[in-house]
């Protein structure tokens, strides 16, 4: 996707260079406003109906790294950080997905 290419306006518009890692939240009751939201809706449609009915939103993010430093993402597990910080309880998402984008041909 050209919108996430190293020189794309996305990086400047979101102040990525200064903010570092951050994420967006997409509430699924809203229509998609970009290609990532549309992908999330598509992936939701692949879930069993009982699971899809419980999914109300999605967190998404993208990263860019210079060549030679693009060897993956720091090991972590997905958790709802607000719940963790306010209650101490670890709450994981119902479902997780990872999509890799690159400049290479499919």
Coordinates of N, CA and C in Angstrom, one line a residue:
X1 N 0.8 -1.2 0.0 CA 0.0 0.0 0.0 C 0.9 1.2 0.0
X2 N 0.7 2.1 -1.0 CA 1.5 3.3 -1.1 C 1.2 4.3 0.1
X3 N 0.0 4.2 0.7 CA -0.3 5.1 1.8 C 0.7 4.9 3.0
X4 N 1.3 3.7 3.1 CA 2.3 3.5 4.2 C 3.7 3.4 3.7
X5 N 4.0 3.7 2.5 CA 5.4 3.7 2.0 C 6.2 4.7 2.8
X6 N 7.5 4.5 2.8 CA 8.4 5.3 3.7 C 8.2 6.8 3.5
X7 N 8.0 7.3 2.3 CA 7.8 8.7 2.0 C 6.4 9.2 2.0
X8 N 5.4 8.3 2.4 CA 4.0 8.7 2.3 C 3.6 9.8 3.3
X9 N 2.6 10.5 3.0 CA 2.1 11.6 3.9 C 1.6 11.1 5.2
X10 N 1.2 9.8 5.3 CA 0.7 9.3 6.5 C 1.7 9.5 7.7
X11 N 3.0 9.3 7.5 CA 4.0 9.4 8.5 C 4.1 10.9 9.0
X12 N 4.0 11.8 8.1 CA 4.1 13.2 8.5 C 2.8 13.7 9.1
X13 N 1.7 13.3 8.6 CA 0.4 13.7 9.1 C 0.1 13.2 10.5
X14 N 0.7 12.1 10.9 CA 0.5 11.5 12.2 C 1.7 11.8 13.1
X15 N 2.7 12.6 12.7 CA 3.8 12.9 13.5 C 4.5 11.7 14.0
X16 N 4.6 10.6 13.2 CA 5.2 9.4 13.6 C 6.6 9.5 14.1
X17 N 7.4 10.3 13.5 CA 8.8 10.5 13.8 C 9.0 11.0 15.2
X18 N 8.0 11.8 15.7 CA 8.2 12.4 17.1 C 7.3 11.6 18.1
X19 N 6.3 10.9 17.7 CA 5.4 10.3 18.6 C 5.9 8.9 19.0
X20 N 6.5 8.2 18.0 CA 6.9 6.8 18.2 C 5.7 5.9 18.1
X21 N 5.7 4.8 18.7 CA 4.6 3.8 18.6 C 3.3 4.3 19.2
X22 N 2.2 4.2 18.5 CA 0.9 4.5 19.0 C -0.1 3.8 18.1
X23 N -1.3 3.8 18.5 CA -2.3 3.0 17.8 C -3.6 3.8 17.6
X24 N -4.5 3.3 16.7 CA -5.8 3.9 16.4 C -6.8 2.9 16.9
X25 N -8.0 3.4 17.2 CA -9.1 2.5 17.6 C -10.2 2.7 16.6
X26 N -10.8 1.6 16.1 CA -11.9 1.7 15.1 C -13.1 1.0 15.7
X27 N -14.1 1.8 16.1 CA -15.4 1.1 16.5 C -16.2 0.6 15.4
X28 N -16.5 -0.7 15.4 CA -17.0 -1.4 14.3 C -18.4 -1.0 13.9
X29 N -19.1 -0.3 14.7 CA -20.5 0.2 14.3 C -20.4 1.3 13.3
X30 N -19.2 1.9 13.1 CA -19.0 3.0 12.1 C -18.6 2.4 10.8
X31 N -19.0 3.0 9.7 CA -18.5 2.6 8.4 C -17.0 2.8 8.3
X32 N -16.2 2.0 7.5 CA -14.8 2.2 7.3 C -14.5 3.6 6.8
X33 N -13.4 4.2 7.3 CA -13.0 5.5 6.8 C -11.7 5.4 6.1
X34 N -11.1 4.3 6.0 CA -9.8 4.1 5.3 C -9.6 2.6 5.0
X35 N -8.6 2.3 4.3 CA -8.3 0.9 3.9 C -8.1 -0.1 5.0
X36 N -7.5 0.4 6.1 CA -7.3 -0.5 7.3 C -8.6 -0.8 7.9
X37 N -9.5 0.2 8.1 CA -10.8 -0.1 8.6 C -11.6 -1.1 7.8
X38 N -11.5 -1.0 6.5 CA -12.1 -1.9 5.5 C -11.6 -3.3 5.7
X39 N -10.3 -3.4 5.9 CA -9.7 -4.7 6.1 C -10.2 -5.3 7.4
X40 N -10.3 -4.5 8.4 CA -10.8 -5.0 9.7 C -12.2 -5.6 9.5
X41 N -13.1 -4.8 8.8 CA -14.4 -5.3 8.6 C -14.4 -6.6 7.8
X42 N -13.5 -6.7 6.8 CA -13.4 -8.0 6.0 C -13.0 -9.1 6.9
X43 N -12.0 -8.9 7.8 CA -11.5 -10.0 8.7 C -12.6 -10.4 9.7
X44 N -13.4 -9.4 10.1 CA -14.5 -9.7 11.1 C -15.5 -10.6 10.4
X45 N -15.7 -10.4 9.1 CA -16.6 -11.3 8.4 C -16.1 -12.7 8.2
X46 N -14.9 -13.0 8.5 CA -14.3 -14.3 8.4 C -14.5 -15.1 9.7
X47 N -14.9 -14.4 10.8 CA -15.0 -15.0 12.1 C -16.4 -15.8 12.2
X48 N -16.4 -16.8 13.0 CA -17.7 -17.4 13.3 C -18.7 -16.4 13.8
X49 N -20.0 -16.5 13.5 CA -21.0 -15.5 13.8 C -21.0 -15.1 15.3
X50 N -20.9 -16.1 16.2 CA -21.0 -15.9 17.6 C -19.8 -15.1 18.1
X51 N -18.6 -15.3 17.5 CA -17.4 -14.5 17.9 C -17.5 -13.1 17.3
X52 N -17.9 -13.0 16.0 CA -18.0 -11.7 15.4 C -19.0 -10.8 16.1
X53 N -20.0 -11.3 16.6 CA -21.0 -10.5 17.4 C -20.4 -9.9 18.6
X54 N -19.4 -10.5 19.2 CA -18.8 -10.0 20.4 C -17.7 -9.0 20.2
X55 N -17.3 -8.9 18.9 CA -16.2 -7.9 18.6 C -16.8 -6.6 18.3
X56 N -16.5 -5.6 19.1 CA -17.1 -4.3 19.0 C -16.2 -3.2 18.4
X57 N -14.9 -3.5 18.5 CA -13.9 -2.5 18.0 C -12.6 -3.2 17.7
X58 N -11.7 -2.4 17.1 CA -10.4 -3.0 16.8 C -9.3 -1.9 16.9
X59 N -8.2 -2.3 17.5 CA -7.0 -1.4 17.6 C -6.1 -1.8 16.4
X60 N -5.6 -0.7 15.8 CA -4.6 -1.0 14.7 C -3.5 0.0 14.7
X61 N -2.4 -0.4 14.2 CA -1.2 0.4 14.1 C -0.4 -0.1 12.9
X62 N 0.5 0.8 12.5 CA 1.5 0.4 11.5 C 2.9 1.0 11.9
X63 N 3.9 0.4 11.5 CA 5.3 0.8 11.9 C 6.1 0.9 10.6
X64 N 7.1 1.7 10.6 CA 8.0 1.8 9.5 C 9.4 1.8 10.1
X65 N 10.3 1.1 9.5 CA 11.7 1.0 10.0 C 12.7 1.1 8.9
X66 N 13.8 1.7 9.2 CA 14.9 1.8 8.1 C 15.4 0.4 7.7
X67 N 15.8 0.2 6.5 CA 16.4 -1.0 6.1 C 17.5 -1.4 7.0
X68 N 17.5 -2.7 7.4 CA 18.5 -3.2 8.3 C 18.0 -3.2 9.8
X69 N 17.0 -2.4 10.1 CA 16.4 -2.4 11.4 C 15.0 -2.9 11.3
X70 N 14.6 -3.5 10.2 CA 13.2 -3.9 10.0 C 13.0 -5.4 10.2
X71 N 13.6 -5.9 11.3 CA 13.7 -7.4 11.5 C 12.6 -7.9 12.5
X72 N 11.4 -7.3 12.5 CA 10.4 -7.7 13.3 C 9.9 -6.7 14.4
X73 N 9.0 -7.2 15.2 CA 8.5 -6.3 16.3 C 8.9 -6.9 17.6
X74 N 9.1 -6.0 18.6 CA 9.4 -6.5 19.9 C 8.4 -7.5 20.4
X75 N 8.9 -8.6 21.1 CA 8.0 -9.6 21.6 C 7.0 -8.9 22.6
X76 N 5.8 -9.2 22.5 CA 4.8 -8.7 23.4 C 3.5 -9.6 23.4
X77 N 2.6 -9.3 24.2 CA 1.2 -9.9 24.1 C 0.2 -8.8 24.2
X78 N -0.9 -9.0 23.4 CA -1.9 -8.0 23.4 C -2.7 -8.0 24.6
X79 N -2.9 -6.8 25.2 CA -3.8 -6.7 26.4 C -4.4 -5.4 26.4
X80 N -5.5 -5.3 27.1 CA -6.3 -4.0 27.3 C -5.6 -3.2 28.4
X81 N -4.7 -2.3 28.0 CA -3.9 -1.6 29.0 C -4.7 -0.7 30.0
X82 N -5.8 -0.2 29.6 CA -6.6 0.6 30.5 C -7.2 -0.3 31.6
X83 N -7.7 -1.5 31.3 CA -8.1 -2.4 32.3 C -7.0 -2.8 33.2
X84 N -5.8 -3.1 32.6 CA -4.7 -3.5 33.4 C -4.3 -2.4 34.4
X85 N -4.2 -1.2 33.9 CA -3.8 0.0 34.7 C -4.8 0.3 35.8
X86 N -6.1 0.1 35.6 CA -7.1 0.5 36.6 C -7.5 -0.6 37.5
X87 N -7.4 -1.8 37.1 CA -7.9 -2.9 37.9 C -6.8 -4.0 38.2
X88 N -5.7 -3.9 37.4 CA -4.7 -5.0 37.6 C -5.0 -6.3 36.9
X89 N -6.2 -6.3 36.3 CA -6.6 -7.6 35.6 C -6.1 -7.5 34.2
X90 N -5.6 -8.7 33.7 CA -5.1 -8.8 32.3 C -6.3 -9.3 31.5
X91 N -6.6 -8.5 30.5 CA -7.7 -8.8 29.6 C -7.1 -8.8 28.1
X92 N -7.3 -9.9 27.5 CA -6.8 -10.1 26.1 C -7.9 -9.9 25.1
X93 N -7.6 -9.5 23.9 CA -8.6 -9.4 22.8 C -9.3 -10.7 22.5
X94 N -10.5 -10.7 22.0 CA -11.2 -11.9 21.6 C -10.4 -12.6 20.5
X95 N -9.9 -11.8 19.6 CA -9.2 -12.3 18.4 C -8.1 -11.3 18.1
X96 N -7.0 -11.8 17.5 CA -5.9 -10.9 17.1 C -5.5 -11.3 15.6
X97 N -5.0 -10.4 14.9 CA -4.6 -10.6 13.5 C -3.4 -9.8 13.3
X98 N -2.4 -10.3 12.5 CA -1.3 -9.5 12.0 C -1.2 -9.6 10.5
X99 N -1.1 -8.4 9.9 CA -1.0 -8.3 8.5 C 0.3 -7.6 8.2
X100 N 1.2 -8.2 7.4 CA 2.5 -7.6 7.0 C 2.3 -7.0 5.6
X101 N 2.8 -5.8 5.5 CA 2.8 -5.1 4.2 C 4.3 -4.8 3.8
X102 N 4.6 -5.0 2.6 CA 6.0 -4.7 2.2 C 6.0 -4.2 0.7
X103 N 7.1 -3.7 0.3 CA 7.2 -3.2 -1.1 C 7.4 -4.3 -2.1
X104 N 7.5 -5.6 -1.6 CA 7.7 -6.7 -2.5 C 6.5 -7.1 -3.2
X105 N 6.7 -7.9 -4.3 CA 5.5 -8.4 -5.0 C 5.0 -9.6 -4.3
X106 N 3.7 -9.9 -4.4 CA 3.0 -11.0 -3.7 C 3.3 -12.3 -4.5

